[in-house]
mmCIF file of C-alpha atoms in Angstrom:
data_model
loop_
_atom_site.group_PDB
_atom_site.id
_atom_site.type_symbol
_atom_site.label_atom_id
_atom_site.label_comp_id
_atom_site.label_asym_id
_atom_site.label_seq_id
_atom_site.Cartn_x
_atom_site.Cartn_y
_atom_site.Cartn_z
ATOM 1 C CA MET A 130 89.709 199.524 -62.183
ATOM 2 C CA LYS A 131 87.045 197.793 -59.689
ATOM 3 C CA LEU A 132 87.882 197.623 -56.248
ATOM 4 C CA HIS A 133 88.253 194.315 -54.669
ATOM 5 C CA TYR A 134 88.856 193.726 -51.202
ATOM 6 C CA ASN A 135 89.090 190.905 -49.101
ATOM 7 C CA ILE A 136 87.540 190.526 -45.331
ATOM 8 C CA TRP A 137 87.201 188.013 -42.775
ATOM 9 C CA ILE A 138 84.195 187.164 -40.870
ATOM 10 C CA ALA A 139 85.635 185.340 -37.652
ATOM 11 C CA GLU A 140 83.481 183.245 -34.968
ATOM 12 C CA SER A 141 80.346 184.493 -34.074
ATOM 13 C CA TYR A 142 76.943 183.083 -32.498
ATOM 14 C CA SER A 143 74.366 181.309 -34.660
ATOM 15 C CA CYS A 144 74.229 184.372 -37.302
ATOM 16 C CA GLN A 145 77.742 183.718 -38.800
ATOM 17 C CA ASN A 146 75.948 182.238 -41.834
ATOM 18 C CA ASP A 147 73.484 184.769 -42.056
ATOM 19 C CA ILE A 148 76.557 187.770 -41.922
ATOM 20 C CA ILE A 149 77.714 185.641 -44.855
ATOM 21 C CA GLN A 150 74.959 185.371 -47.022
ATOM 22 C CA HIS A 151 73.590 188.814 -46.642
ATOM 23 C CA LEU A 152 76.806 189.839 -48.064
ATOM 24 C CA LYS A 153 76.673 187.510 -50.936
ATOM 25 C CA HIS A 154 73.137 188.630 -51.602
ATOM 26 C CA SER A 155 74.156 192.667 -51.545
ATOM 27 C CA ASN A 156 75.984 194.349 -55.004
ATOM 28 C CA LEU A 157 78.927 194.242 -52.930
ATOM 29 C CA SER A 158 79.277 190.690 -53.585
ATOM 30 C CA SER A 159 81.997 190.848 -56.846
ATOM 31 C CA HIS A 160 83.689 193.218 -54.837
ATOM 32 C CA LEU A 161 84.421 190.868 -51.563
ATOM 33 C CA THR A 162 86.455 187.545 -51.167
ATOM 34 C CA ILE A 163 84.799 186.377 -47.575
ATOM 35 C CA PHE A 164 86.882 184.519 -45.443
ATOM 36 C CA CYS A 165 85.723 183.039 -42.332
ATOM 37 C CA SER A 166 86.525 180.863 -39.589
ATOM 38 C CA HIS A 167 85.108 179.011 -35.949
ATOM 39 C CA SER A 168 86.405 177.060 -33.289
ATOM 40 C CA LEU A 169 83.699 174.404 -34.412
ATOM 41 C CA LYS A 170 82.568 172.156 -37.436
ATOM 42 C CA ARG A 171 80.054 174.697 -38.623
ATOM 43 C CA PRO A 172 79.576 172.633 -42.302
ATOM 44 C CA GLU A 173 77.004 175.910 -43.544
ATOM 45 C CA LEU A 174 79.898 178.430 -42.893
ATOM 46 C CA LYS A 175 82.303 176.239 -45.482
ATOM 47 C CA LEU A 176 79.289 176.194 -48.008
ATOM 48 C CA TYR A 177 78.867 180.160 -48.673
ATOM 49 C CA ALA A 178 82.211 181.175 -47.503
ATOM 50 C CA ASP A 179 84.937 181.564 -50.291
ATOM 51 C CA HIS A 180 87.448 180.130 -47.642
ATOM 52 C CA PHE A 181 86.784 178.358 -44.319
ATOM 53 C CA VAL A 182 89.439 178.093 -41.824
ATOM 54 C CA GLN A 183 88.853 175.987 -38.216
ATOM 55 C CA GLN A 184 90.228 178.726 -35.438
ATOM 56 C CA PRO A 185 91.278 178.544 -31.935
ATOM 57 C CA ALA A 186 88.950 179.623 -29.027
ATOM 58 C CA VAL A 187 88.057 182.970 -29.475
ATOM 59 C CA ALA A 188 89.854 184.064 -25.985
ATOM 60 C CA ASP A 189 93.087 182.375 -27.523
ATOM 61 C CA SER A 190 92.643 183.527 -31.059
ATOM 62 C CA ALA A 191 93.819 187.423 -31.463
ATOM 63 C CA ALA A 192 97.353 186.431 -32.524
ATOM 64 C CA TRP A 193 96.264 183.385 -34.671
ATOM 65 C CA LEU A 194 93.732 185.971 -36.139
ATOM 66 C CA LEU A 195 96.574 188.271 -37.093
ATOM 67 C CA SER A 196 98.715 186.097 -38.520
ATOM 68 C CA GLN A 197 95.931 184.520 -40.888
ATOM 69 C CA CYS A 198 94.909 187.980 -41.468
ATOM 70 C CA LYS A 199 98.885 188.973 -43.099
ATOM 71 C CA LEU A 200 99.069 185.555 -44.666
ATOM 72 C CA HIS A 201 96.284 186.147 -46.907
ATOM 73 C CA ASN A 202 96.326 190.067 -47.351
ATOM 74 C CA ILE A 203 93.169 190.475 -45.636
ATOM 75 C CA GLN A 204 91.535 194.392 -44.875
ATOM 76 C CA LEU A 205 89.097 193.923 -42.745
ATOM 77 C CA LEU A 206 88.412 191.789 -39.703
ATOM 78 C CA PHE A 207 84.920 191.610 -38.458
ATOM 79 C CA CYS A 208 84.653 189.663 -35.244
ATOM 80 C CA GLY A 209 81.114 188.900 -34.161
ATOM 81 C CA LYS A 210 81.741 187.435 -31.011
ATOM 82 C CA HIS A 211 83.663 188.313 -27.486
ATOM 83 C CA GLY A 212 85.060 190.713 -29.610
ATOM 84 C CA GLN A 213 87.101 192.343 -26.502
ATOM 85 C CA PHE A 214 89.812 190.014 -26.950
ATOM 86 C CA ILE A 215 90.634 190.714 -30.271
ATOM 87 C CA GLU A 216 90.144 194.612 -29.207
ATOM 88 C CA LYS A 217 93.068 194.590 -27.252
ATOM 89 C CA PHE A 218 95.005 194.011 -30.494
ATOM 90 C CA ARG A 219 93.901 196.682 -32.259
ATOM 91 C CA HIS A 220 96.610 199.230 -33.008
ATOM 92 C CA GLU A 221 98.729 195.822 -34.002
ATOM 93 C CA PHE A 222 95.974 194.958 -37.018
ATOM 94 C CA SER A 223 96.361 198.714 -37.529
ATOM 95 C CA GLU A 224 99.630 198.605 -38.681
ATOM 96 C CA ASN A 225 99.263 195.827 -40.663
ATOM 97 C CA GLY A 226 96.669 198.294 -42.681
ATOM 98 C CA ILE A 227 93.778 195.753 -41.600
ATOM 99 C CA GLN A 228 90.599 197.392 -40.337
ATOM 100 C CA LEU A 229 89.476 195.753 -37.283
ATOM 101 C CA ILE A 230 85.904 195.878 -36.468
ATOM 102 C CA THR A 231 84.986 194.362 -32.571
ATOM 103 C CA GLY A 232 81.513 196.251 -31.606
ATOM 104 C CA ALA A 233 83.359 199.314 -29.933
ATOM 105 C CA ILE A 234 86.114 201.264 -30.284
ATOM 106 C CA GLY A 235 88.522 201.011 -27.110
ATOM 107 C CA ILE A 236 88.997 198.403 -24.665
ATOM 108 C CA ASN A 237 87.234 200.473 -21.967
ATOM 109 C CA GLN A 238 84.259 200.821 -24.215
ATOM 110 C CA HIS A 239 84.096 197.001 -24.501
ATOM 111 C CA ASP A 240 84.546 196.604 -20.368
ATOM 112 C CA HIS A 241 81.516 199.308 -19.698
ATOM 113 C CA ILE A 242 79.138 197.707 -21.917
ATOM 114 C CA ASN A 243 79.971 193.962 -20.843
ATOM 115 C CA ASN A 244 79.933 194.946 -16.874
ATOM 116 C CA LYS A 245 75.957 195.627 -16.896
ATOM 117 C CA PHE A 246 76.633 197.247 -13.522
ATOM 118 C CA ALA A 247 78.782 199.657 -14.696
ATOM 119 C CA PHE A 248 76.735 200.193 -17.917
ATOM 120 C CA GLY A 249 73.381 201.323 -16.340
ATOM 121 C CA GLN A 250 75.353 203.620 -13.449
ATOM 122 C CA ILE A 251 76.907 205.268 -16.949
ATOM 123 C CA CYS A 252 73.183 205.382 -18.313
ATOM 124 C CA ALA A 253 71.776 206.701 -14.929
ATOM 125 C CA ALA A 254 74.596 209.496 -15.230
ATOM 126 C CA LEU A 255 73.869 210.242 -19.307
ATOM 127 C CA ASN A 256 69.944 210.889 -17.687
ATOM 128 C CA LEU A 257 69.355 207.715 -19.944
ATOM 129 C CA PRO A 258 66.117 205.523 -19.266
ATOM 130 C CA ASN A 259 68.354 202.993 -17.162
ATOM 131 C CA ILE A 260 66.756 200.357 -14.765
ATOM 132 C CA PRO A 261 68.110 201.043 -11.115
ATOM 133 C CA ALA A 262 70.211 197.514 -9.779
ATOM 134 C CA THR A 263 71.758 196.782 -6.885
ATOM 135 C CA GLN A 264 74.906 194.457 -7.329
ATOM 136 C CA VAL A 265 75.708 192.000 -4.928
ATOM 137 C CA GLN A 266 78.590 189.651 -4.554
ATOM 138 C CA SER A 267 77.711 187.678 -0.789
ATOM 139 C CA ARG A 268 74.836 185.607 0.493
ATOM 140 C CA GLU A 269 74.252 188.384 2.978
ATOM 141 C CA SER A 270 74.164 191.352 0.337
ATOM 142 C CA LEU A 271 71.735 189.351 -1.975
ATOM 143 C CA ILE A 272 69.435 189.029 0.927
ATOM 144 C CA GLU A 273 69.286 192.726 1.687
ATOM 145 C CA ALA A 274 69.004 193.682 -1.694
ATOM 146 C CA ILE A 275 65.943 191.351 -2.219
ATOM 147 C CA GLN A 276 64.631 192.786 0.536
ATOM 148 C CA ALA A 277 65.212 195.826 -0.147
ATOM 149 C CA TYR A 278 63.613 196.062 -3.678
ATOM 150 C CA GLN A 279 60.852 193.687 -2.734
ATOM 151 C CA TYR A 280 59.545 196.874 -0.727
ATOM 152 C CA ARG A 281 59.909 199.114 -3.365
ATOM 153 C CA TYR A 282 59.061 197.189 -6.255
ATOM 154 C CA HIS A 283 55.633 195.001 -7.480
ATOM 155 C CA SER A 284 58.103 192.589 -9.396
ATOM 156 C CA ILE A 285 61.999 191.434 -9.281
ATOM 157 C CA CYS A 286 64.372 189.569 -10.914
ATOM 158 C CA ALA A 287 68.409 188.728 -10.950
ATOM 159 C CA LYS A 288 70.850 188.546 -13.798
ATOM 160 C CA PRO A 289 74.734 188.116 -13.808
ATOM 161 C CA VAL A 290 76.942 191.716 -14.472
ATOM 162 C CA TYR A 291 78.508 189.505 -17.046
ATOM 163 C CA GLY A 292 76.967 187.186 -19.517
ATOM 164 C CA VAL A 293 74.915 186.886 -22.957
ATOM 165 C CA TYR A 294 71.549 185.732 -24.123
ATOM 166 C CA GLY A 295 70.123 186.299 -20.581
ATOM 167 C CA ALA A 296 72.075 183.241 -19.096
ATOM 168 C CA GLY A 297 71.419 183.064 -15.647
ATOM 169 C CA PHE A 298 68.530 185.611 -15.463
ATOM 170 C CA VAL A 299 65.685 184.671 -13.479
ATOM 171 C CA ARG A 300 62.297 186.160 -12.390
ATOM 172 C CA LEU A 301 61.957 186.028 -8.631
ATOM 173 C CA SER A 302 58.850 185.313 -6.337
ATOM 174 C CA ASP A 303 57.635 184.010 -3.124
ATOM 175 C CA GLU A 304 54.843 182.587 -4.931
ATOM 176 C CA VAL A 305 56.090 179.831 -6.963
ATOM 177 C CA SER A 306 56.919 176.485 -5.786
ATOM 178 C CA TYR A 307 60.802 175.440 -6.059
ATOM 179 C CA PHE A 308 59.574 172.702 -8.446
ATOM 180 C CA GLN A 309 58.513 175.574 -11.041
ATOM 181 C CA HIS A 310 61.981 176.313 -12.013
ATOM 182 C CA PHE A 311 62.408 172.987 -13.462
ATOM 183 C CA GLN A 312 59.455 174.010 -16.041
ATOM 184 C CA SER A 313 60.353 177.621 -16.876
ATOM 185 C CA ASN A 314 63.998 178.250 -15.992
ATOM 186 C CA THR A 315 63.267 181.989 -15.840
ATOM 187 C CA LEU A 316 61.180 181.649 -12.990
ATOM 188 C CA CYS A 317 62.634 180.930 -9.631
ATOM 189 C CA ASN A 318 61.119 180.535 -6.106
ATOM 190 C CA THR A 319 62.876 183.690 -3.978
ATOM 191 C CA GLN A 320 64.415 181.709 -1.339
ATOM 192 C CA GLN A 321 65.801 178.966 -3.654
ATOM 193 C CA PHE A 322 66.995 181.030 -5.275
ATOM 194 C CA ILE A 323 69.118 182.462 -2.192
ATOM 195 C CA GLU A 324 69.826 179.127 -1.294
ATOM 196 C CA ALA A 325 71.637 177.744 -4.484
ATOM 197 C CA TYR A 326 73.327 181.247 -4.343
ATOM 198 C CA ALA A 327 74.722 180.596 -0.877
ATOM 199 C CA GLN A 328 76.035 176.973 -2.117
ATOM 200 C CA LEU A 329 78.615 178.707 -4.778
ATOM 201 C CA GLU A 330 82.191 177.853 -3.830
ATOM 202 C CA SER A 331 82.864 181.498 -5.434
ATOM 203 C CA PRO A 332 80.320 184.038 -5.414
ATOM 204 C CA ILE A 333 79.243 184.932 -8.857
ATOM 205 C CA ASP A 334 78.356 189.016 -9.245
ATOM 206 C CA TYR A 335 74.318 189.302 -9.364
ATOM 207 C CA LEU A 336 72.381 192.757 -10.260
ATOM 208 C CA ILE A 337 68.811 192.685 -8.264
ATOM 209 C CA MET A 338 66.668 194.955 -10.138
ATOM 210 C CA PRO A 339 63.045 195.290 -10.249
ATOM 211 C CA PHE A 340 60.911 193.386 -13.400
ATOM 212 C CA LEU A 341 59.534 195.148 -15.822
ATOM 213 C CA THR A 342 56.244 193.846 -17.255
ATOM 214 C CA GLY A 343 55.843 195.718 -20.585
ATOM 215 C CA GLN A 344 56.580 194.882 -24.211
ATOM 216 C CA GLU A 345 60.541 194.016 -25.231
ATOM 217 C CA CYS A 346 62.281 195.193 -28.131
ATOM 218 C CA SER A 347 65.801 194.492 -30.127
ATOM 219 C CA VAL A 348 67.279 197.186 -31.853
ATOM 220 C CA ASP A 349 69.950 195.842 -34.491
ATOM 221 C CA ILE A 350 72.584 198.730 -35.611
ATOM 222 C CA ALA A 351 75.116 199.412 -38.494
ATOM 223 C CA CYS A 352 77.647 201.778 -36.793
ATOM 224 C CA SER A 353 81.016 202.943 -37.552
ATOM 225 C CA ASN A 354 83.519 204.897 -34.932
ATOM 226 C CA GLY A 355 80.270 205.878 -32.571
ATOM 227 C CA GLN A 356 77.554 207.344 -35.417
ATOM 228 C CA ILE A 357 74.501 205.149 -36.659
ATOM 229 C CA LEU A 358 74.633 204.186 -40.278
ATOM 230 C CA ALA A 359 71.380 202.096 -40.273
ATOM 231 C CA LEU A 360 68.809 200.542 -38.051
ATOM 232 C CA VAL A 361 65.699 198.440 -37.559
ATOM 233 C CA THR A 362 63.999 197.182 -34.772
ATOM 234 C CA ARG A 363 62.621 193.734 -34.022
ATOM 235 C CA ILE A 364 59.740 192.752 -31.745
ATOM 236 C CA LYS A 365 59.178 189.303 -30.641
ATOM 237 C CA PHE A 366 55.787 187.615 -30.352
ATOM 238 C CA LYS A 367 54.873 184.304 -29.687
ATOM 239 C CA PHE A 368 55.225 182.994 -33.125
ATOM 240 C CA TYR A 369 56.600 185.143 -35.143
ATOM 241 C CA GLN A 370 58.605 188.972 -35.234
ATOM 242 C CA GLU A 371 57.810 192.554 -36.760
ATOM 243 C CA CYS A 372 60.310 194.750 -38.005
ATOM 244 C CA TYR A 373 60.360 198.580 -38.113
ATOM 245 C CA VAL A 374 62.609 201.166 -39.605
ATOM 246 C CA GLU A 375 61.063 203.807 -37.553
ATOM 247 C CA HIS A 376 60.776 203.417 -33.397
ATOM 248 C CA PRO A 377 61.246 205.449 -30.082
ATOM 249 C CA CYS A 378 64.104 203.933 -28.884
ATOM 250 C CA HIS A 379 66.087 204.827 -31.956
ATOM 251 C CA ALA A 380 66.585 208.216 -30.352
ATOM 252 C CA ILE A 381 68.136 206.387 -27.467
ATOM 253 C CA CYS A 382 70.264 204.034 -29.571
ATOM 254 C CA THR A 383 72.185 207.419 -31.242
ATOM 255 C CA THR A 384 73.075 208.257 -27.709
ATOM 256 C CA LEU A 385 74.115 204.882 -26.410
ATOM 257 C CA VAL A 386 76.022 204.193 -29.677
ATOM 258 C CA GLN A 387 77.772 207.237 -29.702
ATOM 259 C CA HIS A 388 79.050 207.572 -26.439
ATOM 260 C CA PHE A 389 79.787 203.605 -25.988
ATOM 261 C CA GLN A 390 81.903 204.435 -29.462
ATOM 262 C CA CYS A 391 80.240 201.672 -30.823
ATOM 263 C CA ASP A 392 81.479 200.574 -34.328
ATOM 264 C CA GLY A 393 79.984 197.152 -36.171
ATOM 265 C CA LEU A 394 77.166 195.133 -35.922
ATOM 266 C CA ILE A 395 75.522 195.571 -32.724
ATOM 267 C CA ASN A 396 72.082 195.161 -30.764
ATOM 268 C CA ILE A 397 70.981 197.232 -28.165
ATOM 269 C CA GLN A 398 67.852 196.049 -25.872
ATOM 270 C CA PHE A 399 64.831 197.498 -24.281
ATOM 271 C CA LYS A 400 61.564 196.893 -21.839
ATOM 272 C CA GLN A 401 58.566 198.956 -21.061
ATOM 273 C CA ASP A 402 57.656 199.388 -17.571
ATOM 274 C CA ASP A 403 53.958 199.181 -17.304
ATOM 275 C CA GLN A 404 53.788 202.814 -18.111
ATOM 276 C CA GLY A 405 54.629 202.052 -21.548
ATOM 277 C CA VAL A 406 57.977 203.640 -21.161
ATOM 278 C CA TRP A 407 61.032 202.791 -22.998
ATOM 279 C CA HIS A 408 64.009 201.255 -20.484
ATOM 280 C CA ILE A 409 67.601 200.228 -21.687
ATOM 281 C CA LEU A 410 68.337 196.833 -20.575
ATOM 282 C CA GLU A 411 71.708 196.490 -22.067
ATOM 283 C CA ILE A 412 73.909 196.172 -25.595
ATOM 284 C CA ASN A 413 75.687 193.534 -26.947
ATOM 285 C CA PRO A 414 78.329 194.890 -29.154
ATOM 286 C CA ARG A 415 77.984 192.071 -31.731
ATOM 287 C CA PRO A 416 75.216 191.029 -34.150
ATOM 288 C CA ALA A 417 72.217 189.386 -32.744
ATOM 289 C CA GLY A 418 70.969 186.172 -33.616
ATOM 290 C CA GLY A 419 67.645 187.356 -35.156
ATOM 291 C CA PHE A 420 69.134 190.149 -37.017
ATOM 292 C CA ALA A 421 68.926 188.355 -40.533
ATOM 293 C CA TYR A 422 65.108 189.323 -40.080
ATOM 294 C CA THR A 423 65.472 192.754 -40.578
ATOM 295 C CA GLN A 424 66.643 192.337 -44.068
ATOM 296 C CA HIS A 425 63.047 191.840 -45.251
ATOM 297 C CA THR A 426 62.552 195.517 -44.424
ATOM 298 C CA GLY A 427 64.966 195.884 -47.339
ATOM 299 C CA ILE A 428 67.495 196.882 -44.962
ATOM 300 C CA ASN A 429 71.108 194.924 -45.742
ATOM 301 C CA LEU A 430 72.691 196.011 -42.056
ATOM 302 C CA VAL A 431 76.017 193.659 -42.550
ATOM 303 C CA ALA A 432 75.827 195.258 -46.331
ATOM 304 C CA GLU A 433 75.439 199.059 -44.993
ATOM 305 C CA LEU A 434 78.565 198.265 -42.615
ATOM 306 C CA MET A 435 80.809 197.183 -45.393
ATOM 307 C CA ALA A 436 80.179 199.791 -47.934
ATOM 308 C CA GLU A 437 80.567 202.745 -44.946
ATOM 309 C CA LYS A 438 84.211 200.343 -43.968
ATOM 310 C CA LEU A 439 85.448 200.119 -47.631
ATOM 311 C CA GLN A 440 83.927 202.651 -49.493
ATOM 312 C CA LEU A 441 81.714 200.765 -51.887
ATOM 313 C CA ALA A 442 78.324 202.162 -53.300
ATOM 314 C CA LEU A 443 75.393 199.923 -51.910
ATOM 315 C CA VAL A 444 72.639 199.810 -53.934
ATOM 316 C CA ARG A 445 69.357 199.962 -51.357
ATOM 317 C CA PRO A 446 66.100 198.878 -52.322
ATOM 318 C CA GLU A 447 63.170 201.285 -50.874
ATOM 319 C CA PRO A 448 62.684 200.381 -47.520
ATOM 320 C CA ILE A 449 59.190 198.665 -45.951
ATOM 321 C CA ALA A 450 58.214 200.431 -42.837
ATOM 322 C CA VAL A 451 56.984 197.686 -40.563
ATOM 323 C CA VAL A 452 57.397 193.544 -41.847
ATOM 324 C CA GLN A 453 56.197 190.300 -40.073
ATOM 325 C CA VAL A 454 58.636 188.048 -39.966
ATOM 326 C CA LEU A 455 58.036 183.936 -39.394
ATOM 327 C CA PRO A 456 61.617 182.506 -38.435
ATOM 328 C CA VAL A 457 61.686 179.243 -40.467
ATOM 329 C CA MET A 458 64.709 176.316 -39.488
ATOM 330 C CA GLN A 459 67.306 175.207 -42.619
ATOM 331 C CA SER A 460 69.091 171.717 -41.990
ATOM 332 C CA ILE A 461 72.836 171.535 -43.298
ATOM 333 C CA LYS A 462 74.224 167.972 -43.908
ATOM 334 C CA MET A 463 77.659 167.586 -42.011
ATOM 335 C CA ASP A 464 80.567 166.406 -43.430
ATOM 336 C CA ASP A 465 81.200 162.056 -44.047
ATOM 337 C CA THR A 466 83.984 162.403 -41.165
ATOM 338 C CA HIS A 467 84.055 159.948 -38.225
#
């Protein structure tokens, strides 16, 4: 008897269509009916998924997703964005025979991952190569931290304790003009940043930390219950990316995935210091926008995840150790609605 499953791919960032297509292009496709949902108009999802449904905003979607999964006899729900809002309802999904994938198991793990200051402290306690940081919550603590880090480090930066896609990250320098921030939004005059921060009605929790000048890498990982199933490292260059099936950061990823009970398709970012030592930047408990580039190594990360969760046999080509990938934009026609 052929096994068949209904799975639901809930709202993700830009890679949601890639998730669906990677499953459709694997030998698992004949075993799956793919439902998907997004709170915005996403015509490409309607084009490639078997069923598309408009969903509420992610923060308000848990009860709606549960009811939809029950209605459509869904066996697995994959949450690709802000999974912490759905994780709170893990017991309810389990009671209805629905596997829930949110990026990490347990709301405490989501809290530890999403709070970049707490995450760094945990990495330090595990003797992992984290980046030292001071959390600030006022103009006074901001100035104090900046002065302390400028004394100790050649270059410093600031980033929000909470956030995605590097939103709010900025490198601080006394040497650049105020106007430079309009030409490069990741570089800002130090005094300008202090003045802008002081104008906030409600101060945002920020981290002040050294800015590492070395290469950055992004590790895309399929994992289940704190165990790595497959992973590929990407390094970004100006016009292309390189993908590696082996990389020095992979051993660190094994420890991180296990400790934080990562579960799903996630992304861990690292950066080198000027001595070439890799340091942990953050875990994103969700698929990164560029994870699709990893397919060119022959490793299909989301198919690896679904094969494990649904106990299906995955056909795997021989992987290619290093691949250069050139991103290409694709256009999709919108519905003719007014």
